[in-house]
Amino acid sequence: MSHVTSKKTPGDTQAQILSATLSLFTGQGYFNTSVHDIARESEVSIGSIYHHFKDKEGVARALYNDMINRMSSELATIKKNHNTAHDRCYAVIELLFIITEQEPDIMEFMLYSKHREFLPNERPVCSSQPFEIMREFVQDGMNSGEIQDMDLMVASTCLFGGAIRMITSSMDGLLKKPLSSYIDDIWICSWRAVAT
Amino acid sequence: MSHVTSKKTPGDTQAQILSATLSLFTGQGYFNTSVHDIARESEVSIGSIYHHFKDKEGVARALYNDMINRMSSELATIKKNHNTAHDRCYAVIELLFIITEQEPDIMEFMLYSKHREFLPNERPVCSSQPFEIMREFVQDGMNSGEIQDMDLMVASTCLFGGAIRMITSSMDGLLKKPLSSYIDDIWICSWRAVAT
DNA sequence: GTCTATACGACGATAGAC
DNA sequence: GTCTATCGTCGTATAGAC
């Protein structure tokens, strides 16, 4: 929709490039992916890529920002729809598991890439906005008495650490059953770790 | 000691190379480190590096194997010196924290590198021997009744996930106090998550 | 075993036509 | 905006002297 003026690919050449790039970066890594690879996979010429992005790092940065914004908006929705730390944090884990299963590339790029190696000016993922929102949920839970009073980082890592490790285990192929089938067991343990 | 025959660097050119390489790989990543960098940093010529190792990947592989073996032997010691799952798992976290503080490069290379990107034939760290031993400790704890009966991966990730996330947070510079000062708080939460 | 010099290929990025 | 062709650089790995 929106403003479709030309006949083919309304202007989403960018989206094509980004989609192919995400798949390549997660499949073989940033440094094992050449701009030629991106051109071939996205069925676009090298010239087009350099027209839409400053350089290879620019493509990665666009991908990174998309991901951060997407997560931030999803977390804002969770914040709006749930009121207790218990419900919000469960919803966060549920969201992470769903993304892992339905769009594994996104989760892999988010949790499993060494961004510092190819985006030297970005802050580490864990100090990005989404992770800050997650810690905010935990802080609210401590203020309201749902979660034991303790260091915020300790509470956050203990509450989300199990689920996050489970996600990386899933991406490493270590799980026998689908990731989502573990969610209730994980949650019982994680919540028990910090609840009052 | 051992067999010191020549006057300078008894034969540990290899160790020199590996040490410099570890520092470079953790500092700027595998792909941002050239063999020239390694030569300069280890004060050895390129020719020497290729004499001692097949190629750049071979240096990384040697580093990786050293690390796995070192960890396996440390974990074997823990197994010998402690008898309960409680004591063994606490000792594991204590060990990980100590290594993180005293030899951060080793921990960073172990937990924070995307080995699959430069060692495509190695299994992911989490399915390596050290992590298997850690899971074995947890399984023993379930058999003896110290730990609740549940899926082994769930119990393992919940028990160690918080501590491991705390380590990566520490490496990302997110902690205000030294990592080891958090150990007791972490342990209380982590153990409560899975204990009977 | 250690060194220097070099070959060779790949990749990022640009130029310039359409 | 998209394309092809090309340039320059850098990095891995080897050759061969000492």
Coordinates of C-alpha atoms (C1' of nucleotides) in Angstrom, one line a residue:
Chain A
M1 CA 0.0 0.0 0.0
S2 CA 1.2 3.5 1.0
H3 CA 2.6 5.2 -2.1
V4 CA 3.1 2.7 -4.8
T5 CA 4.3 4.6 -7.7
S6 CA 6.6 2.4 -9.8
K7 CA 5.4 -1.0 -11.0
K8 CA 7.9 -3.4 -9.4
T9 CA 9.1 -3.5 -5.8
P10 CA 7.4 -0.3 -4.7
G11 CA 10.6 1.0 -3.2
D12 CA 11.3 -1.8 -0.7
T13 CA 14.6 -2.7 -2.3
Q14 CA 15.9 -1.8 1.1
A15 CA 13.7 -4.4 2.7
Q16 CA 14.9 -7.0 0.2
I17 CA 18.5 -6.2 1.0
L18 CA 18.0 -6.2 4.7
S19 CA 16.1 -9.5 4.7
A20 CA 18.8 -11.3 2.7
T21 CA 21.5 -9.7 4.8
L22 CA 19.9 -10.9 8.1
S23 CA 19.7 -14.4 6.8
L24 CA 23.4 -14.3 5.6
F25 CA 24.7 -12.7 8.8
T26 CA 23.0 -15.2 11.0
G27 CA 23.9 -18.2 8.8
Q28 CA 27.6 -17.5 8.3
G29 CA 28.4 -14.4 10.3
Y30 CA 29.2 -10.8 9.3
F31 CA 32.8 -11.4 8.3
N32 CA 32.1 -14.5 6.3
T33 CA 29.5 -12.6 4.3
S34 CA 30.8 -10.4 1.4
V35 CA 28.8 -7.6 -0.2
H36 CA 28.8 -9.8 -3.3
D37 CA 27.0 -12.4 -1.3
I38 CA 24.4 -9.9 -0.2
A39 CA 23.9 -8.7 -3.8
R40 CA 23.4 -12.3 -5.1
E41 CA 21.1 -13.4 -2.2
S42 CA 18.9 -10.2 -2.4
E43 CA 18.9 -10.3 -6.2
V44 CA 20.1 -6.7 -6.3
S45 CA 23.3 -5.3 -7.7
I46 CA 26.2 -4.1 -5.6
G47 CA 25.6 -0.6 -6.9
S48 CA 22.1 -0.6 -5.4
I49 CA 23.4 -1.7 -2.1
Y50 CA 25.8 1.1 -2.0
H51 CA 23.1 3.5 -3.1
H52 CA 20.9 2.6 -0.2
F53 CA 23.5 2.2 2.5
K54 CA 26.8 3.9 3.1
D55 CA 28.8 0.7 3.4
K56 CA 28.6 -2.9 4.7
E57 CA 28.6 -1.7 8.2
G58 CA 25.7 0.6 7.4
V59 CA 23.6 -2.4 6.4
A60 CA 24.4 -4.1 9.7
R61 CA 23.6 -0.9 11.6
A62 CA 20.2 -0.6 9.9
L63 CA 19.5 -4.2 10.9
Y64 CA 20.6 -3.6 14.4
N65 CA 18.4 -0.5 14.8
D66 CA 15.4 -2.2 13.3
M67 CA 15.7 -5.0 15.8
I68 CA 16.1 -2.7 18.8
N69 CA 13.1 -0.6 17.8
R70 CA 11.0 -3.7 17.1
M71 CA 11.8 -5.1 20.5
S72 CA 11.3 -1.8 22.3
S73 CA 7.8 -1.4 20.8
E74 CA 6.9 -5.0 21.7
L75 CA 8.0 -4.4 25.2
A76 CA 6.0 -1.2 25.4
T77 CA 2.9 -3.2 24.4
I78 CA 3.6 -5.7 27.2
K79 CA 3.9 -2.8 29.6
K80 CA 0.6 -1.5 28.6
N81 CA -1.3 -4.8 28.6
H82 CA 0.0 -6.1 32.0
N83 CA 0.3 -4.5 35.4
T84 CA 2.2 -6.8 37.6
A85 CA 5.9 -7.6 37.4
H86 CA 4.9 -11.3 37.4
D87 CA 2.7 -10.9 34.3
R88 CA 5.0 -8.6 32.5
C89 CA 8.1 -10.7 32.9
Y90 CA 6.3 -13.9 31.9
A91 CA 5.1 -12.1 28.8
V92 CA 8.6 -11.0 28.0
I93 CA 9.9 -14.6 28.1
E94 CA 6.9 -15.8 26.1
L95 CA 7.6 -13.1 23.5
L96 CA 11.3 -14.1 23.3
F97 CA 10.4 -17.7 22.9
I98 CA 7.9 -16.9 20.2
I99 CA 10.3 -14.8 18.2
T100 CA 12.9 -17.5 18.6
E101 CA 10.6 -20.1 17.0
Q102 CA 9.0 -18.0 14.4
E103 CA 11.8 -15.7 13.4
P104 CA 14.9 -17.4 14.6
D105 CA 17.2 -15.1 12.5
I106 CA 16.0 -12.1 14.4
M107 CA 16.7 -13.7 17.8
E108 CA 20.0 -15.1 16.6
F109 CA 21.1 -11.6 15.4
M110 CA 19.9 -10.1 18.7
L111 CA 21.3 -12.4 21.2
Y112 CA 24.0 -14.4 19.5
S113 CA 26.0 -11.9 17.4
K114 CA 29.2 -10.2 18.6
H115 CA 28.0 -6.7 17.5
R116 CA 31.0 -5.0 19.0
E117 CA 33.2 -6.7 16.4
F118 CA 31.4 -5.1 13.5
L119 CA 29.6 -2.2 15.1
P120 CA 32.3 -0.8 17.3
N121 CA 30.4 2.3 18.1
E122 CA 27.2 0.7 19.4
R123 CA 26.6 -0.1 23.0
P124 CA 26.4 -3.8 23.9
V125 CA 22.9 -5.3 23.4
C126 CA 22.5 -5.7 27.2
S127 CA 22.6 -2.0 27.8
S128 CA 20.3 -1.2 24.9
Q129 CA 16.8 0.1 25.5
P130 CA 14.9 -3.3 25.4
F131 CA 17.1 -4.7 28.1
E132 CA 16.6 -1.5 30.1
I133 CA 12.9 -1.9 29.9
M134 CA 13.1 -5.4 31.1
R135 CA 15.1 -4.3 34.1
E136 CA 12.6 -1.6 34.7
F137 CA 9.9 -4.3 35.0
V138 CA 12.0 -6.0 37.6
Q139 CA 12.6 -2.7 39.5
D140 CA 8.9 -2.0 39.6
G141 CA 8.4 -5.5 41.0
M142 CA 10.8 -4.9 43.8
N143 CA 9.1 -1.6 44.6
S144 CA 5.7 -3.2 44.7
G145 CA 6.9 -6.1 46.9
E146 CA 6.4 -8.8 44.4
I147 CA 10.1 -9.4 44.0
Q148 CA 12.6 -9.6 46.9
D149 CA 14.6 -6.6 47.5
M150 CA 18.1 -7.1 46.1
D151 CA 20.6 -5.7 43.6
L152 CA 18.7 -5.0 40.4
M153 CA 21.3 -6.7 38.1
V154 CA 21.2 -9.8 40.3
A155 CA 17.5 -10.0 40.2
S156 CA 17.3 -9.3 36.4
T157 CA 19.9 -11.9 35.4
C158 CA 18.5 -14.5 37.7
L159 CA 14.9 -13.9 36.5
F160 CA 15.8 -13.8 32.8
G161 CA 19.1 -15.7 32.7
G162 CA 17.6 -19.2 32.6
A163 CA 15.2 -18.3 29.7
I164 CA 17.9 -16.6 27.7
R165 CA 20.3 -19.5 28.2
M166 CA 17.5 -21.8 27.1
I167 CA 17.1 -19.7 23.9
T168 CA 20.8 -20.0 23.1
S169 CA 20.7 -23.7 23.8
S170 CA 17.8 -24.0 21.4
M171 CA 19.8 -22.1 18.8
D172 CA 22.7 -24.5 19.4
G173 CA 20.4 -27.4 18.7
L174 CA 20.7 -28.8 22.2
L175 CA 17.0 -29.2 23.0
K176 CA 15.0 -32.3 22.1
K177 CA 11.6 -30.6 22.3
P178 CA 10.4 -27.3 20.8
L179 CA 11.5 -24.3 22.9
S180 CA 8.0 -23.2 23.8
S181 CA 7.2 -26.5 25.5
Y182 CA 9.7 -25.6 28.2
I183 CA 8.2 -22.2 29.1
D184 CA 6.2 -23.2 32.1
D185 CA 8.9 -25.2 33.7
I186 CA 11.4 -22.4 33.1
W187 CA 9.1 -19.8 34.5
I188 CA 8.3 -21.7 37.7
C189 CA 12.1 -21.9 38.4
S190 CA 12.9 -18.4 37.4
W191 CA 10.1 -16.8 39.3
R192 CA 10.8 -18.8 42.4
A193 CA 14.4 -17.5 42.3
V194 CA 13.4 -13.9 42.9
A195 CA 9.8 -13.9 44.2
T196 CA 8.9 -12.8 47.7
Chain B
M1 CA 62.3 -26.5 33.7
S2 CA 61.7 -29.7 31.7
H3 CA 64.1 -29.8 28.8
V4 CA 65.8 -26.4 28.5
T5 CA 68.3 -26.8 25.7
S6 CA 68.5 -23.5 23.9
K7 CA 69.3 -20.3 25.7
K8 CA 66.4 -18.1 24.9
T9 CA 62.7 -19.0 25.1
P10 CA 63.1 -22.6 25.9
G11 CA 60.8 -23.7 23.1
D12 CA 57.7 -21.9 24.2
T13 CA 57.4 -19.7 21.1
Q14 CA 54.1 -21.4 20.8
A15 CA 53.0 -20.2 24.2
Q16 CA 54.1 -16.7 23.2
I17 CA 52.1 -16.8 20.1
L18 CA 49.0 -18.2 21.8
S19 CA 49.2 -15.7 24.6
A20 CA 49.3 -12.7 22.2
T21 CA 46.6 -14.2 20.0
L22 CA 44.2 -14.7 22.9
S23 CA 44.7 -11.1 23.8
L24 CA 44.1 -9.9 20.3
F25 CA 41.1 -12.1 19.6
T26 CA 39.3 -11.0 22.8
G27 CA 40.3 -7.4 22.3
Q28 CA 39.2 -7.0 18.7
G29 CA 37.9 -10.3 17.5
Y30 CA 39.2 -13.1 15.3
F31 CA 38.3 -11.4 12.0
N32 CA 39.7 -8.0 13.0
T33 CA 43.0 -9.6 13.8
S34 CA 45.5 -10.3 11.0
V35 CA 48.4 -12.7 11.2
H36 CA 50.6 -9.7 10.9
D37 CA 49.0 -8.4 14.1
I38 CA 49.8 -11.7 15.9
A39 CA 53.4 -11.6 14.6
R40 CA 53.9 -8.1 15.9
E41 CA 52.2 -8.6 19.3
S42 CA 54.0 -11.9 20.0
E43 CA 57.3 -10.5 18.7
V44 CA 57.7 -13.4 16.4
S45 CA 57.8 -13.5 12.6
I46 CA 55.0 -14.6 10.4
G47 CA 57.1 -17.6 9.2
S48 CA 57.4 -18.8 12.8
I49 CA 53.7 -18.7 13.3
Y50 CA 53.1 -20.8 10.1
H51 CA 55.8 -23.2 11.3
H52 CA 54.1 -23.9 14.5
F53 CA 50.5 -23.8 13.3
K54 CA 48.9 -24.9 10.1
D55 CA 47.1 -21.6 9.6
K56 CA 45.3 -18.8 11.4
E57 CA 42.4 -21.1 12.2
G58 CA 44.8 -23.6 13.7
V59 CA 46.0 -21.0 16.2
A60 CA 42.4 -20.4 17.2
R61 CA 41.8 -24.1 17.5
A62 CA 44.8 -24.6 19.7
L63 CA 43.5 -21.8 21.9
Y64 CA 40.0 -23.4 22.0
N65 CA 41.3 -26.8 22.9
D66 CA 43.6 -25.4 25.6
M67 CA 40.6 -23.7 27.1
I68 CA 38.3 -26.7 27.0
N69 CA 41.0 -28.9 28.6
R70 CA 41.8 -26.4 31.3
M71 CA 38.1 -26.1 32.2
S72 CA 37.6 -29.8 32.2
S73 CA 40.5 -30.4 34.5
E74 CA 39.3 -27.7 36.9
L75 CA 35.8 -29.3 37.0
A76 CA 37.3 -32.7 37.6
T77 CA 39.1 -31.2 40.7
I78 CA 35.8 -29.8 41.9
K79 CA 34.1 -33.1 41.4
K80 CA 36.8 -34.8 43.5
N81 CA 36.8 -32.2 46.3
H82 CA 33.0 -31.9 46.8
N83 CA 30.3 -34.5 47.2
T84 CA 27.0 -32.7 47.0
A85 CA 25.4 -31.0 44.0
H86 CA 25.0 -28.0 46.1
D87 CA 28.7 -27.7 46.9
R88 CA 29.8 -28.7 43.4
C89 CA 27.6 -26.2 41.6
Y90 CA 28.6 -23.4 44.0
A91 CA 32.2 -24.2 43.4
V92 CA 31.6 -24.1 39.6
I93 CA 30.2 -20.6 39.8
E94 CA 33.0 -19.5 42.2
L95 CA 35.5 -20.8 39.7
L96 CA 33.9 -19.0 36.8
F97 CA 33.9 -15.8 38.7
I98 CA 37.5 -16.1 39.7
I99 CA 38.6 -16.8 36.2
T100 CA 36.6 -13.9 34.9
E101 CA 38.3 -11.5 37.3
Q102 CA 41.8 -12.9 37.1
E103 CA 42.0 -14.0 33.5
P104 CA 39.2 -12.1 31.8
D105 CA 40.6 -13.0 28.3
I106 CA 40.1 -16.6 28.9
M107 CA 36.5 -16.2 30.0
E108 CA 35.8 -13.8 27.2
F109 CA 37.1 -16.3 24.6
M110 CA 35.2 -19.1 26.2
L111 CA 31.8 -17.5 26.7
Y112 CA 31.7 -14.5 24.4
S113 CA 33.2 -15.7 21.1
K114 CA 31.2 -16.9 18.2
H115 CA 33.4 -19.9 17.7
R116 CA 31.2 -21.3 15.0
E117 CA 32.2 -18.4 12.8
F118 CA 35.9 -19.2 12.7
L119 CA 35.9 -22.8 13.9
P120 CA 33.1 -24.2 11.7
N121 CA 33.9 -27.8 12.6
E122 CA 33.9 -27.5 16.4
R123 CA 30.7 -28.1 18.4
P124 CA 29.3 -25.1 20.2
V125 CA 30.8 -24.5 23.6
C126 CA 27.7 -25.5 25.4
S127 CA 27.9 -29.0 24.2
S128 CA 31.6 -29.3 25.0
Q129 CA 32.9 -31.4 27.8
P130 CA 33.0 -28.8 30.6
F131 CA 29.3 -27.9 30.1
E132 CA 28.5 -31.6 30.0
I133 CA 30.2 -32.1 33.4
M134 CA 28.2 -29.2 34.8
R135 CA 25.0 -30.9 33.7
E136 CA 26.2 -34.1 35.2
F137 CA 26.5 -32.4 38.6
V138 CA 22.9 -31.2 38.2
Q139 CA 21.7 -34.7 37.2
D140 CA 23.4 -36.2 40.2
G141 CA 21.7 -33.7 42.4
M142 CA 18.3 -34.7 41.0
N143 CA 19.1 -38.4 41.5
S144 CA 20.1 -37.7 45.2
G145 CA 17.0 -35.6 45.8
E146 CA 18.8 -32.3 46.4
I147 CA 17.4 -30.8 43.2
Q148 CA 13.8 -31.0 42.1
D149 CA 13.0 -33.6 39.4
M150 CA 12.6 -31.8 36.1
D151 CA 14.1 -31.6 32.6
L152 CA 17.9 -31.6 32.9
M153 CA 18.4 -28.7 30.5
V154 CA 15.8 -26.6 32.3
A155 CA 17.4 -27.2 35.7
S156 CA 20.9 -26.6 34.3
T157 CA 20.1 -23.3 32.6
C158 CA 18.1 -22.0 35.5
L159 CA 20.9 -23.0 38.0
F160 CA 23.8 -21.5 36.0
G161 CA 22.0 -19.1 33.7
G162 CA 22.0 -16.2 36.2
A163 CA 25.6 -16.5 37.0
I164 CA 26.6 -16.8 33.3
R165 CA 24.5 -13.7 32.4
M166 CA 26.2 -11.9 35.3
I167 CA 29.6 -12.8 33.8
T168 CA 28.7 -11.4 30.4
S169 CA 27.2 -8.3 32.1
S170 CA 30.5 -7.9 33.9
M171 CA 32.4 -8.2 30.6
D172 CA 30.1 -5.6 29.1
G173 CA 31.0 -3.2 31.9
L174 CA 27.4 -3.1 33.3
L175 CA 28.3 -3.9 36.9
K176 CA 29.2 -1.3 39.5
K177 CA 30.9 -3.5 41.9
P178 CA 33.4 -6.3 41.3
L179 CA 31.8 -9.5 40.0
S180 CA 32.8 -11.7 42.9
S181 CA 31.0 -9.4 45.4
Y182 CA 27.7 -10.6 43.9
I183 CA 28.3 -14.3 44.2
D184 CA 26.4 -15.0 47.4
D185 CA 23.3 -13.1 46.2
I186 CA 23.4 -14.9 42.9
W187 CA 23.8 -18.2 44.5
I188 CA 20.9 -17.8 46.9
C189 CA 18.6 -17.0 44.0
S190 CA 19.9 -19.7 41.6
W191 CA 19.8 -22.4 44.2
R192 CA 16.4 -21.5 45.3
A193 CA 15.2 -21.8 41.7
V194 CA 15.9 -25.6 41.6
A195 CA 16.4 -26.9 45.1
T196 CA 13.9 -29.3 46.7
Chain C
dG1 C1' 63.4 -23.0 13.8
dT2 C1' 63.3 -18.3 12.5
dC3 C1' 63.4 -14.8 9.3
dT4 C1' 62.1 -11.5 4.9
dA5 C1' 60.1 -11.0 0.7
dT6 C1' 56.5 -11.9 -2.3
dA7 C1' 52.6 -14.2 -4.7
dC8 C1' 47.9 -14.5 -5.1
dG9 C1' 43.2 -14.0 -4.3
dA10 C1' 39.3 -11.7 -2.2
dC11 C1' 36.9 -8.1 -0.7
dG12 C1' 35.1 -3.3 -0.1
dA13 C1' 34.1 0.5 -2.5
dT14 C1' 33.8 3.7 -6.7
dA15 C1' 33.0 5.3 -11.5
dG16 C1' 30.1 6.1 -14.8
dA17 C1' 26.7 4.3 -18.4
dC18 C1' 21.7 3.7 -18.7
Chain D
dG1 C1' 17.7 4.2 -8.8
dT2 C1' 19.9 0.3 -10.9
dC3 C1' 23.4 -1.8 -13.2
dT4 C1' 28.4 -3.6 -14.8
dA5 C1' 33.1 -3.2 -14.7
dT6 C1' 37.1 -2.0 -12.4
dC7 C1' 40.4 -0.2 -9.0
dG8 C1' 43.2 -0.4 -4.9
dT9 C1' 44.1 -2.6 -0.6
dC10 C1' 44.7 -5.8 2.6
dG11 C1' 45.4 -10.3 4.4
dT12 C1' 46.6 -15.2 4.1
dA13 C1' 49.9 -18.2 3.0
dT14 C1' 54.3 -19.8 0.7
dA15 C1' 59.2 -19.7 -0.9
dG16 C1' 63.4 -19.9 0.2
dA17 C1' 67.7 -17.8 2.5
dC18 C1' 70.0 -18.2 7.0

